[in-house]
Each structure stands twice: as structure tokens, then as C-alpha cells.
PDB file of C-alpha atoms in Angstrom:
ATOM      1  CA  MET A   1      96.134  49.727 121.465  1.00  0.00           C
ATOM      2  CA  ARG A   2      93.641  46.975 120.696  1.00  0.00           C
ATOM      3  CA  LEU A   3      95.283  43.689 119.843  1.00  0.00           C
ATOM      4  CA  PRO A   4      93.858  40.887 117.687  1.00  0.00           C
ATOM      5  CA  LEU A   5      91.692  38.419 119.555  1.00  0.00           C
ATOM      6  CA  LEU A   6      93.613  35.239 120.253  1.00  0.00           C
ATOM      7  CA  LYS A   7      91.876  32.624 122.319  1.00  0.00           C
ATOM      8  CA  CYS A   8      95.055  30.791 123.245  1.00  0.00           C
ATOM      9  CA  SER A   9      98.720  31.598 123.745  1.00  0.00           C
ATOM     10  CA  SER A  10     101.253  30.851 121.011  1.00  0.00           C
ATOM     11  CA  SER A  11     102.597  27.905 123.011  1.00  0.00           C
ATOM     12  CA  ARG A  12      99.119  26.524 123.520  1.00  0.00           C
ATOM     13  CA  ALA A  13      98.265  27.030 119.863  1.00  0.00           C
ATOM     14  CA  ALA A  14     101.382  25.094 118.966  1.00  0.00           C
ATOM     15  CA  SER A  15     100.038  22.070 120.785  1.00  0.00           C
ATOM     16  CA  PHE A  16      97.324  21.744 118.171  1.00  0.00           C
ATOM     17  CA  PHE A  17      99.920  20.869 115.583  1.00  0.00           C
ATOM     18  CA  LEU A  18     101.486  17.574 116.588  1.00  0.00           C
ATOM     19  CA  LEU A  19     101.516  16.899 112.875  1.00  0.00           C
ATOM     20  CA  PHE A  20     102.408  20.261 111.426  1.00  0.00           C
ATOM     21  CA  HIS A  21     100.112  21.561 108.702  1.00  0.00           C
ATOM     22  CA  PHE A  22     102.035  23.512 106.086  1.00  0.00           C
ATOM     23  CA  PHE A  23      99.320  25.205 104.025  1.00  0.00           C
ATOM     24  CA  GLY A  24      97.166  22.202 103.335  1.00  0.00           C
ATOM     25  CA  PHE A  25      99.496  19.273 103.660  1.00  0.00           C
ATOM     26  CA  ILE A  26     101.169  17.598 106.598  1.00  0.00           C
ATOM     27  CA  ILE A  27     104.907  17.461 106.887  1.00  0.00           C
ATOM     28  CA  TYR A  28     105.907  14.138 108.367  1.00  0.00           C
ATOM     29  CA  ASP A  29     109.638  14.840 108.288  1.00  0.00           C
ATOM     30  CA  MET A  30     110.403  18.297 109.624  1.00  0.00           C
ATOM     31  CA  GLU A  31     114.122  17.483 109.458  1.00  0.00           C
ATOM     32  CA  ILE A  32     114.013  17.875 105.676  1.00  0.00           C
ATOM     33  CA  PHE A  33     112.327  21.259 105.902  1.00  0.00           C
ATOM     34  CA  LYS A  34     115.082  22.446 108.264  1.00  0.00           C
ATOM     35  CA  ASN A  35     117.428  22.397 105.285  1.00  0.00           C
ATOM     36  CA  VAL A  36     115.950  25.657 103.983  1.00  0.00           C
ATOM     37  CA  ALA A  37     115.573  27.466 107.333  1.00  0.00           C
ATOM     38  CA  GLU A  38     119.221  28.549 107.504  1.00  0.00           C
ATOM     39  CA  TYR A  39     119.042  30.128 104.053  1.00  0.00           C
ATOM     40  CA  TYR A  40     115.491  31.480 104.098  1.00  0.00           C
ATOM     41  CA  ASP A  41     116.339  35.186 104.406  1.00  0.00           C
ATOM     42  CA  GLU A  42     118.853  34.904 101.582  1.00  0.00           C
ATOM     43  CA  LEU A  43     116.474  33.125  99.235  1.00  0.00           C
ATOM     44  CA  TYR A  44     113.430  35.254 100.039  1.00  0.00           C
ATOM     45  CA  PRO A  45     114.809  38.777 100.555  1.00  0.00           C
ATOM     46  CA  VAL A  46     112.531  41.780 101.005  1.00  0.00           C
ATOM     47  CA  SER A  47     113.106  43.922  97.923  1.00  0.00           C
ATOM     48  CA  GLU A  48     112.806  47.696  97.668  1.00  0.00           C
ATOM     49  CA  ASP A  49     109.974  47.178  95.194  1.00  0.00           C
ATOM     50  CA  GLN A  50     108.091  45.150  97.806  1.00  0.00           C
ATOM     51  CA  LYS A  51     108.632  47.820 100.462  1.00  0.00           C
ATOM     52  CA  ASN A  52     107.439  50.563  98.116  1.00  0.00           C
ATOM     53  CA  PHE A  53     104.454  48.480  97.015  1.00  0.00           C
ATOM     54  CA  TYR A  54     103.245  48.057 100.592  1.00  0.00           C
ATOM     55  CA  LYS A  55     103.892  51.705 101.364  1.00  0.00           C
ATOM     56  CA  ASN A  56     101.735  52.704  98.405  1.00  0.00           C
ATOM     57  CA  GLU A  57      98.970  50.179  99.147  1.00  0.00           C
ATOM     58  CA  THR A  58      98.626  51.401 102.747  1.00  0.00           C
ATOM     59  CA  LYS A  59      99.210  55.157 102.351  1.00  0.00           C
ATOM     60  CA  SER A  60      95.515  55.961 102.811  1.00  0.00           C
ATOM     61  CA  LEU A  61      95.219  53.948 106.049  1.00  0.00           C
ATOM     62  CA  LYS A  62      95.494  55.367 109.538  1.00  0.00           C
ATOM     63  CA  ASN A  63      98.394  54.248 111.726  1.00  0.00           C
ATOM     64  CA  PRO A  64      98.956  51.761 113.089  1.00  0.00           C
ATOM     65  CA  VAL A  65      98.154  49.684 110.001  1.00  0.00           C
ATOM     66  CA  ARG A  66      97.198  46.181 111.121  1.00  0.00           C
ATOM     67  CA  PHE A  67      98.826  43.398 109.110  1.00  0.00           C
ATOM     68  CA  LEU A  68      98.251  39.656 109.148  1.00  0.00           C
ATOM     69  CA  ASN A  69     100.970  37.817 107.224  1.00  0.00           C
ATOM     70  CA  ILE A  70     100.230  34.142 106.574  1.00  0.00           C
ATOM     71  CA  GLY A  71     103.292  31.984 105.999  1.00  0.00           C
ATOM     72  CA  CYS A  72     105.604  34.632 107.423  1.00  0.00           C
ATOM     73  CA  GLY A  73     108.773  32.536 107.246  1.00  0.00           C
ATOM     74  CA  THR A  74     111.479  33.893 109.539  1.00  0.00           C
ATOM     75  CA  GLY A  75     109.714  37.205 110.133  1.00  0.00           C
ATOM     76  CA  THR A  76     112.040  39.621 108.331  1.00  0.00           C
ATOM     77  CA  PHE A  77     109.286  41.465 106.462  1.00  0.00           C
ATOM     78  CA  GLU A  78     107.029  41.533 109.515  1.00  0.00           C
ATOM     79  CA  ILE A  79     109.739  43.131 111.638  1.00  0.00           C
ATOM     80  CA  TYR A  80     110.384  45.677 108.882  1.00  0.00           C
ATOM     81  CA  LEU A  81     106.686  46.639 108.863  1.00  0.00           C
ATOM     82  CA  SER A  82     106.570  46.901 112.641  1.00  0.00           C
ATOM     83  CA  LYS A  83     109.559  49.260 112.625  1.00  0.00           C
ATOM     84  CA  LEU A  84     107.436  51.587 110.490  1.00  0.00           C
ATOM     85  CA  GLY A  85     104.853  51.687 113.271  1.00  0.00           C
ATOM     86  CA  ALA A  86     102.516  48.945 112.015  1.00  0.00           C
ATOM     87  CA  ASP A  87     100.816  46.336 114.183  1.00  0.00           C
ATOM     88  CA  VAL A  88     101.850  42.962 112.729  1.00  0.00           C
ATOM     89  CA  THR A  89     100.805  39.356 113.295  1.00  0.00           C
ATOM     90  CA  GLY A  90     102.740  36.598 111.546  1.00  0.00           C
ATOM     91  CA  LEU A  91     101.499  33.011 111.190  1.00  0.00           C
ATOM     92  CA  GLU A  92     103.834  30.144 110.405  1.00  0.00           C
ATOM     93  CA  THR A  93     103.724  26.372 110.833  1.00  0.00           C
ATOM     94  CA  CYS A  94     107.429  25.501 110.592  1.00  0.00           C
ATOM     95  CA  PRO A  95     108.923  25.495 114.128  1.00  0.00           C
ATOM     96  CA  ASP A  96     112.379  26.546 112.892  1.00  0.00           C
ATOM     97  CA  PHE A  97     110.943  29.578 111.128  1.00  0.00           C
ATOM     98  CA  ILE A  98     108.939  30.590 114.188  1.00  0.00           C
ATOM     99  CA  GLU A  99     112.000  30.201 116.410  1.00  0.00           C
ATOM    100  CA  SER A 100     114.015  32.435 114.096  1.00  0.00           C
ATOM    101  CA  ALA A 101     111.259  35.064 113.913  1.00  0.00           C
ATOM    102  CA  ASN A 102     110.841  35.192 117.693  1.00  0.00           C
ATOM    103  CA  ARG A 103     114.593  35.366 118.193  1.00  0.00           C
ATOM    104  CA  LYS A 104     114.820  38.405 115.903  1.00  0.00           C
ATOM    105  CA  SER A 105     111.997  40.248 117.647  1.00  0.00           C
ATOM    106  CA  ARG A 106     112.739  39.235 121.232  1.00  0.00           C
ATOM    107  CA  THR A 107     114.544  42.422 122.278  1.00  0.00           C
ATOM    108  CA  MET A 108     112.532  44.835 120.137  1.00  0.00           C
ATOM    109  CA  LEU A 109     109.798  46.997 121.629  1.00  0.00           C
ATOM    110  CA  MET A 110     107.476  46.756 118.653  1.00  0.00           C
ATOM    111  CA  ALA A 111     103.921  45.596 117.983  1.00  0.00           C
ATOM    112  CA  VAL A 112     104.855  42.353 116.272  1.00  0.00           C
ATOM    113  CA  ARG A 113     103.937  38.822 117.292  1.00  0.00           C
ATOM    114  CA  PHE A 114     104.403  35.393 115.750  1.00  0.00           C
ATOM    115  CA  PHE A 115     102.201  32.345 116.212  1.00  0.00           C
ATOM    116  CA  GLN A 116     102.743  28.770 115.149  1.00  0.00           C
ATOM    117  CA  MET A 117      99.359  28.363 113.546  1.00  0.00           C
ATOM    118  CA  SER A 118      97.837  26.951 110.363  1.00  0.00           C
ATOM    119  CA  TYR A 119      95.583  28.953 108.068  1.00  0.00           C
ATOM    120  CA  LEU A 120      92.946  26.332 108.936  1.00  0.00           C
ATOM    121  CA  GLU A 121      92.815  27.691 112.498  1.00  0.00           C
ATOM    122  CA  MET A 122      93.181  31.442 111.943  1.00  0.00           C
ATOM    123  CA  ALA A 123      89.469  32.288 111.727  1.00  0.00           C
ATOM    124  CA  ARG A 124      88.915  30.472 115.010  1.00  0.00           C
ATOM    125  CA  TYR A 125      91.604  32.203 117.038  1.00  0.00           C
ATOM    126  CA  LEU A 126      92.068  35.653 115.478  1.00  0.00           C
ATOM    127  CA  GLY A 127      89.799  38.679 115.767  1.00  0.00           C
ATOM    128  CA  LYS A 128      87.279  39.221 112.999  1.00  0.00           C
ATOM    129  CA  SER A 129      87.176  42.534 111.103  1.00  0.00           C
ATOM    130  CA  PHE A 130      90.509  43.486 112.669  1.00  0.00           C
ATOM    131  CA  TYR A 131      93.164  43.472 109.950  1.00  0.00           C
ATOM    132  CA  ASN A 132      93.678  46.132 107.299  1.00  0.00           C
ATOM    133  CA  VAL A 133      95.949  43.978 105.124  1.00  0.00           C
ATOM    134  CA  ILE A 134      96.309  40.204 104.902  1.00  0.00           C
ATOM    135  CA  SER A 135      99.296  38.879 102.942  1.00  0.00           C
ATOM    136  CA  VAL A 136     100.241  35.461 101.663  1.00  0.00           C
ATOM    137  CA  LEU A 137     103.464  35.794  99.689  1.00  0.00           C
ATOM    138  CA  ASP A 138     106.182  33.742  97.991  1.00  0.00           C
ATOM    139  CA  GLY A 139     103.763  31.212  96.569  1.00  0.00           C
ATOM    140  CA  ARG A 140     102.690  29.859  99.936  1.00  0.00           C
ATOM    141  CA  ILE A 141      99.056  29.856  98.840  1.00  0.00           C
ATOM    142  CA  ILE A 142      99.637  27.042  96.330  1.00  0.00           C
ATOM    143  CA  PHE A 143     100.097  24.571  99.188  1.00  0.00           C
ATOM    144  CA  ILE A 144      96.361  24.850  99.843  1.00  0.00           C
ATOM    145  CA  HIS A 145      95.891  22.020  97.399  1.00  0.00           C
ATOM    146  CA  ASP A 146      92.258  21.285  98.215  1.00  0.00           C
ATOM    147  CA  LYS A 147      89.732  23.422  96.296  1.00  0.00           C
ATOM    148  CA  THR A 148      87.225  23.455  99.152  1.00  0.00           C
ATOM    149  CA  LEU A 149      89.874  24.577 101.633  1.00  0.00           C
ATOM    150  CA  LEU A 150      91.077  27.224  99.187  1.00  0.00           C
ATOM    151  CA  ALA A 151      87.554  28.661  98.996  1.00  0.00           C
ATOM    152  CA  LYS A 152      87.407  28.572 102.811  1.00  0.00           C
ATOM    153  CA  PHE A 153      90.718  30.429 102.964  1.00  0.00           C
ATOM    154  CA  PHE A 154      89.351  33.330 100.900  1.00  0.00           C
ATOM    155  CA  TYR A 155      86.153  33.398 102.932  1.00  0.00           C
ATOM    156  CA  ASP A 156      88.052  33.377 106.237  1.00  0.00           C
ATOM    157  CA  CYS A 157      90.318  36.187 105.054  1.00  0.00           C
ATOM    158  CA  ARG A 158      87.240  38.248 104.199  1.00  0.00           C
ATOM    159  CA  GLN A 159      85.936  37.694 107.729  1.00  0.00           C
ATOM    160  CA  LEU A 160      89.207  38.786 109.307  1.00  0.00           C
ATOM    161  CA  LEU A 161      89.568  41.943 107.227  1.00  0.00           C
ATOM    162  CA  SER A 162      88.368  45.326 108.393  1.00  0.00           C
ATOM    163  CA  GLU A 163      86.125  47.492 106.247  1.00  0.00           C
ATOM    164  CA  ASN A 164      88.015  48.453 103.070  1.00  0.00           C
ATOM    165  CA  GLY A 165      90.718  45.895 103.917  1.00  0.00           C
ATOM    166  CA  LYS A 166      92.675  44.060 101.260  1.00  0.00           C
ATOM    167  CA  ILE A 167      94.553  40.829 100.557  1.00  0.00           C
ATOM    168  CA  ILE A 168      97.917  40.812  98.807  1.00  0.00           C
ATOM    169  CA  ILE A 169      98.996  37.527  97.204  1.00  0.00           C
ATOM    170  CA  SER A 170     102.139  36.637  95.288  1.00  0.00           C
ATOM    171  CA  LEU A 171     102.677  33.312  93.531  1.00  0.00           C
ATOM    172  CA  PRO A 172     104.163  31.800  90.369  1.00  0.00           C
ATOM    173  CA  ASN A 173     102.359  32.509  87.110  1.00  0.00           C
ATOM    174  CA  PHE A 174     101.271  28.999  86.179  1.00  0.00           C
ATOM    175  CA  GLU A 175      99.620  30.183  82.968  1.00  0.00           C
ATOM    176  CA  LYS A 176     103.156  30.636  81.599  1.00  0.00           C
ATOM    177  CA  TYR A 177     103.722  26.882  81.439  1.00  0.00           C
ATOM    178  CA  ASP A 178     102.203  24.589  78.812  1.00  0.00           C
ATOM    179  CA  SER A 179     103.642  21.334  80.153  1.00  0.00           C
ATOM    180  CA  GLU A 180     102.304  19.439  83.169  1.00  0.00           C
ATOM    181  CA  ASN A 181     105.896  19.020  84.400  1.00  0.00           C
ATOM    182  CA  PHE A 182     108.122  22.081  84.598  1.00  0.00           C
ATOM    183  CA  GLU A 183     110.746  23.883  86.646  1.00  0.00           C
ATOM    184  CA  LEU A 184     110.124  27.224  88.328  1.00  0.00           C
ATOM    185  CA  PRO A 185     112.684  30.052  88.231  1.00  0.00           C
ATOM    186  CA  GLU A 186     115.670  29.375  90.500  1.00  0.00           C
ATOM    187  CA  LYS A 187     116.283  31.370  93.646  1.00  0.00           C
ATOM    188  CA  GLU A 188     119.927  32.066  94.341  1.00  0.00           C
ATOM    189  CA  SER A 189     122.103  33.678  96.999  1.00  0.00           C
ATOM    190  CA  ILE A 190     125.848  33.792  97.464  1.00  0.00           C
ATOM    191  CA  ARG A 191     125.792  30.509  99.391  1.00  0.00           C
ATOM    192  CA  VAL A 192     122.992  28.444  97.849  1.00  0.00           C
ATOM    193  CA  LYS A 193     120.605  27.825  94.974  1.00  0.00           C
ATOM    194  CA  LEU A 194     117.019  26.688  95.428  1.00  0.00           C
ATOM    195  CA  PHE A 195     115.575  24.544  92.636  1.00  0.00           C
ATOM    196  CA  SER A 196     111.806  24.082  92.476  1.00  0.00           C
ATOM    197  CA  GLY A 197     109.547  22.266  90.069  1.00  0.00           C
ATOM    198  CA  ILE A 198     106.034  21.000  89.520  1.00  0.00           C
ATOM    199  CA  ARG A 199     105.115  17.597  88.183  1.00  0.00           C
ATOM    200  CA  THR A 200     101.889  15.661  87.754  1.00  0.00           C
ATOM    201  CA  ASN A 201     101.537  12.303  89.485  1.00  0.00           C
ATOM    202  CA  GLN A 202      99.739   9.230  88.185  1.00  0.00           C
ATOM    203  CA  SER A 203      96.482  10.435  89.706  1.00  0.00           C
ATOM    204  CA  GLY A 204      96.675  13.691  87.763  1.00  0.00           C
ATOM    205  CA  LYS A 205      97.457  15.755  90.877  1.00  0.00           C
ATOM    206  CA  SER A 206     100.181  18.409  90.965  1.00  0.00           C
ATOM    207  CA  GLU A 207     103.166  17.976  93.270  1.00  0.00           C
ATOM    208  CA  MET A 208     106.137  20.167  94.109  1.00  0.00           C
ATOM    209  CA  PHE A 209     109.736  19.118  94.528  1.00  0.00           C
ATOM    210  CA  GLN A 210     112.492  21.344  95.876  1.00  0.00           C
ATOM    211  CA  LYS A 211     116.174  20.950  96.613  1.00  0.00           C
ATOM    212  CA  ILE A 212     119.038  23.174  97.656  1.00  0.00           C
ATOM    213  CA  ALA A 213     122.532  23.140  96.171  1.00  0.00           C
ATOM    214  CA  THR A 214     125.154  24.585  98.516  1.00  0.00           C
ATOM    215  CA  GLY A 215     128.386  26.257  97.487  1.00  0.00           C
ATOM    216  CA  ASN A 216     130.395  23.128  98.273  1.00  0.00           C
ATOM    217  CA  GLY A 217     128.290  21.021  95.906  1.00  0.00           C
ATOM    218  CA  LYS A 218     126.086  19.388  98.518  1.00  0.00           C
ATOM    219  CA  ILE A 219     122.479  18.697  97.475  1.00  0.00           C
ATOM    220  CA  LEU A 220     119.874  18.919 100.248  1.00  0.00           C
ATOM    221  CA  PRO A 221     116.203  17.942  99.869  1.00  0.00           C
ATOM    222  CA  VAL A 222     113.571  20.483 100.856  1.00  0.00           C
ATOM    223  CA  ALA A 223     110.311  19.068  99.505  1.00  0.00           C
ATOM    224  CA  GLU A 224     109.402  15.923  97.606  1.00  0.00           C
ATOM    225  CA  ASN A 225     105.993  14.882  96.258  1.00  0.00           C
ATOM    226  CA  VAL A 226     104.278  17.719  98.111  1.00  0.00           C
ATOM    227  CA  PRO A 227     100.691  18.316  96.915  1.00  0.00           C
ATOM    228  CA  VAL A 228     100.098  21.784  95.460  1.00  0.00           C
ATOM    229  CA  GLN A 229      97.447  23.557  93.435  1.00  0.00           C
ATOM    230  CA  LYS A 230      98.425  25.490  90.326  1.00  0.00           C
ATOM    231  CA  ILE A 231      96.320  28.534  91.133  1.00  0.00           C
ATOM    232  CA  THR A 232      95.786  30.967  88.267  1.00  0.00           C
ATOM    233  CA  ALA A 233      94.764  34.621  88.113  1.00  0.00           C
ATOM    234  CA  GLY A 234      91.369  33.526  86.831  1.00  0.00           C
ATOM    235  CA  GLN A 235      90.831  31.275  89.846  1.00  0.00           C
ATOM    236  CA  ILE A 236      91.826  34.088  92.210  1.00  0.00           C
ATOM    237  CA  ARG A 237      89.347  36.449  90.566  1.00  0.00           C
ATOM    238  CA  ASN A 238      86.561  33.876  90.771  1.00  0.00           C
ATOM    239  CA  LEU A 239      87.240  33.058  94.429  1.00  0.00           C
ATOM    240  CA  ALA A 240      87.517  36.759  95.280  1.00  0.00           C
ATOM    241  CA  GLU A 241      84.121  37.501  93.764  1.00  0.00           C
ATOM    242  CA  LYS A 242      82.487  34.563  95.546  1.00  0.00           C
ATOM    243  CA  SER A 243      83.975  35.725  98.861  1.00  0.00           C
ATOM    244  CA  GLY A 244      82.609  39.242  98.526  1.00  0.00           C
ATOM    245  CA  PHE A 245      85.595  41.210  97.244  1.00  0.00           C
ATOM    246  CA  GLU A 246      84.669  44.002  94.843  1.00  0.00           C
ATOM    247  CA  SER A 247      88.019  44.664  93.165  1.00  0.00           C
ATOM    248  CA  VAL A 248      90.898  42.485  91.968  1.00  0.00           C
ATOM    249  CA  ARG A 249      94.105  43.890  90.470  1.00  0.00           C
ATOM    250  CA  PHE A 250      96.888  41.834  88.931  1.00  0.00           C
ATOM    251  CA  TYR A 251     100.541  42.714  88.349  1.00  0.00           C
ATOM    252  CA  SER A 252     103.651  40.830  87.288  1.00  0.00           C
ATOM    253  CA  GLY A 253     105.549  41.925  90.399  1.00  0.00           C
ATOM    254  CA  PHE A 254     105.798  44.538  93.106  1.00  0.00           C
ATOM    255  CA  ASP A 255     106.888  47.123  90.531  1.00  0.00           C
ATOM    256  CA  TYR A 256     103.270  47.462  89.297  1.00  0.00           C
ATOM    257  CA  GLU A 257     104.152  46.201  85.828  1.00  0.00           C
ATOM    258  CA  PRO A 258     101.070  44.685  84.150  1.00  0.00           C
ATOM    259  CA  LEU A 259     100.613  40.932  84.257  1.00  0.00           C
ATOM    260  CA  LYS A 260     101.429  39.194  80.979  1.00  0.00           C
ATOM    261  CA  SER A 261     101.097  35.606  79.837  1.00  0.00           C
ATOM    262  CA  ASP A 262     104.869  35.098  80.068  1.00  0.00           C
ATOM    263  CA  SER A 263     105.368  36.827  83.435  1.00  0.00           C
ATOM    264  CA  ASP A 264     107.190  34.726  86.031  1.00  0.00           C
ATOM    265  CA  ARG A 265     105.026  35.886  88.892  1.00  0.00           C
ATOM    266  CA  VAL A 266     101.529  37.071  89.757  1.00  0.00           C
ATOM    267  CA  VAL A 267     100.881  39.721  92.396  1.00  0.00           C
ATOM    268  CA  ALA A 268      97.189  40.083  93.187  1.00  0.00           C
ATOM    269  CA  VAL A 269      95.464  42.749  95.278  1.00  0.00           C
ATOM    270  CA  LEU A 270      91.921  41.987  96.430  1.00  0.00           C
ATOM    271  CA  SER A 271      89.770  44.646  98.034  1.00  0.00           C
TER     272      SER A 271
END
């Protein structure tokens, strides 16, 4: 089986990130981000709708389907795909997430690999025209807060995709909100709640703040004053067209319901 071109090992790639890029900004205090690592799988579960969506979107492809998942978190979805016989590469910049993902897959004889790597580096180290599906889920794309880098991201994805390949993106529906400062829908598990919001700073730039509330009442910071870009469906369509994609479909979730102005989420499929 042909594997994606990688010009350095995962440990060597990690050395490029002394200051860890997390989708367009640099985290100077990784200790804060550790607060969410323990609860990541609870707060970002893989739903049956998501599984069925990916099954449907890849049913015409020959096995093994080759996935590149950008911002893979702790690797739960990637391991699920690999158990179905797919060839999966997961990219992540948070060391705790990568450690968790590698720990889960360590004893499994599956075609899944995880690299501590930024989206800024992926076109340099990964094989072009290799992947059938590239995914960036759970709003991770909004951390590419620079418009030039966002355009580069779409272009690089196009270069990495095989013929007839596609990108799947999920993110908040920012067109739902009229105010410049607003809270996003909470994420909740039995043990914790994750609160997220967007506010506009004095320079007119958007920033995200996040915190976790544990069951015992403890409040833990996750993100504060983190630059983001409120990417809309219209922007995605425009960037897709400029990058050479011929088709863009939008839904309100993985259940294929149509996108509406008041939908909480946008799921986009570019091909």
C-alpha cells in the first residue's frame, strides 16, 4: 500500500514547532490548553449522523479510502475510519492531543498515523494528489484568522487531493448572529460544560474565549483573546471557486438538512 509522502518523521516534524501553531495563531501557554484535553472525547463525540455522512460521501470510492484529517484532536474519529479499512492521516498541533491519539492507536494494526504538524506545513511534507477526502471539523478552520493564509489553505488542500477528491468542513454558522459579541452553543458532557464565545477587540478583529465548568463548580480557562475569523458559507464558496473546486454543497449538519439562516452549524462539502 502506498503511503503519503512525508519528508520527515513525526518526531522530527515536531521540532519545527517550538512555538506551537494552532491553526493560525501561536499558543504561548500550552498549560491552559491542557484543560480541555482530558474532556475532548466527551465534548466532541463522533455521532451516528457523522459516521453515516462519511459513509455516504465515500461510498463511490475504492478501498482503502485515503483521509487527511486536519485538527484531528485525540484521534477518535480517525481510528474509527481506519477500523473500516481506510488509510488515515491525522494532523494536530497540541502535544496532549497527539499523545492521546498515538496512545489509542499504539497496539492497533491499522493504517492510521498522527503527526504533530501545522496546516502551514502540510503541503510541504505530505504527498500531493494523494488524499480522497480532507476534513477540518469542529470549527477548527476559524483559527486561520489571516485571509491570505486561509486562501493558501484552500489552495494547498486542492493540491493534496486526488482527482475527484473532496473537502468536508464543519464550523459555526456565523451568519446566525447579528451582534459582534456573542456566545456559541454550549457543549456538555456528564462531567463538564464548555462555554465558547466571540467578541470584537478594539482593533475590530474577532477573538474567541473558552472556558470549562467542571461538575464540582471549578472554572478552567481554555482560550482567551484568541484570534479567529468568522468564516461564512459565502466566503467558503468564493475560496472554493478560486481554488479550482467545481461544486460546493452546504448543510446544517451531518444529517443532510438544508442550511438555514438560523442553523447553529455549517457543514460544507467541496469537490
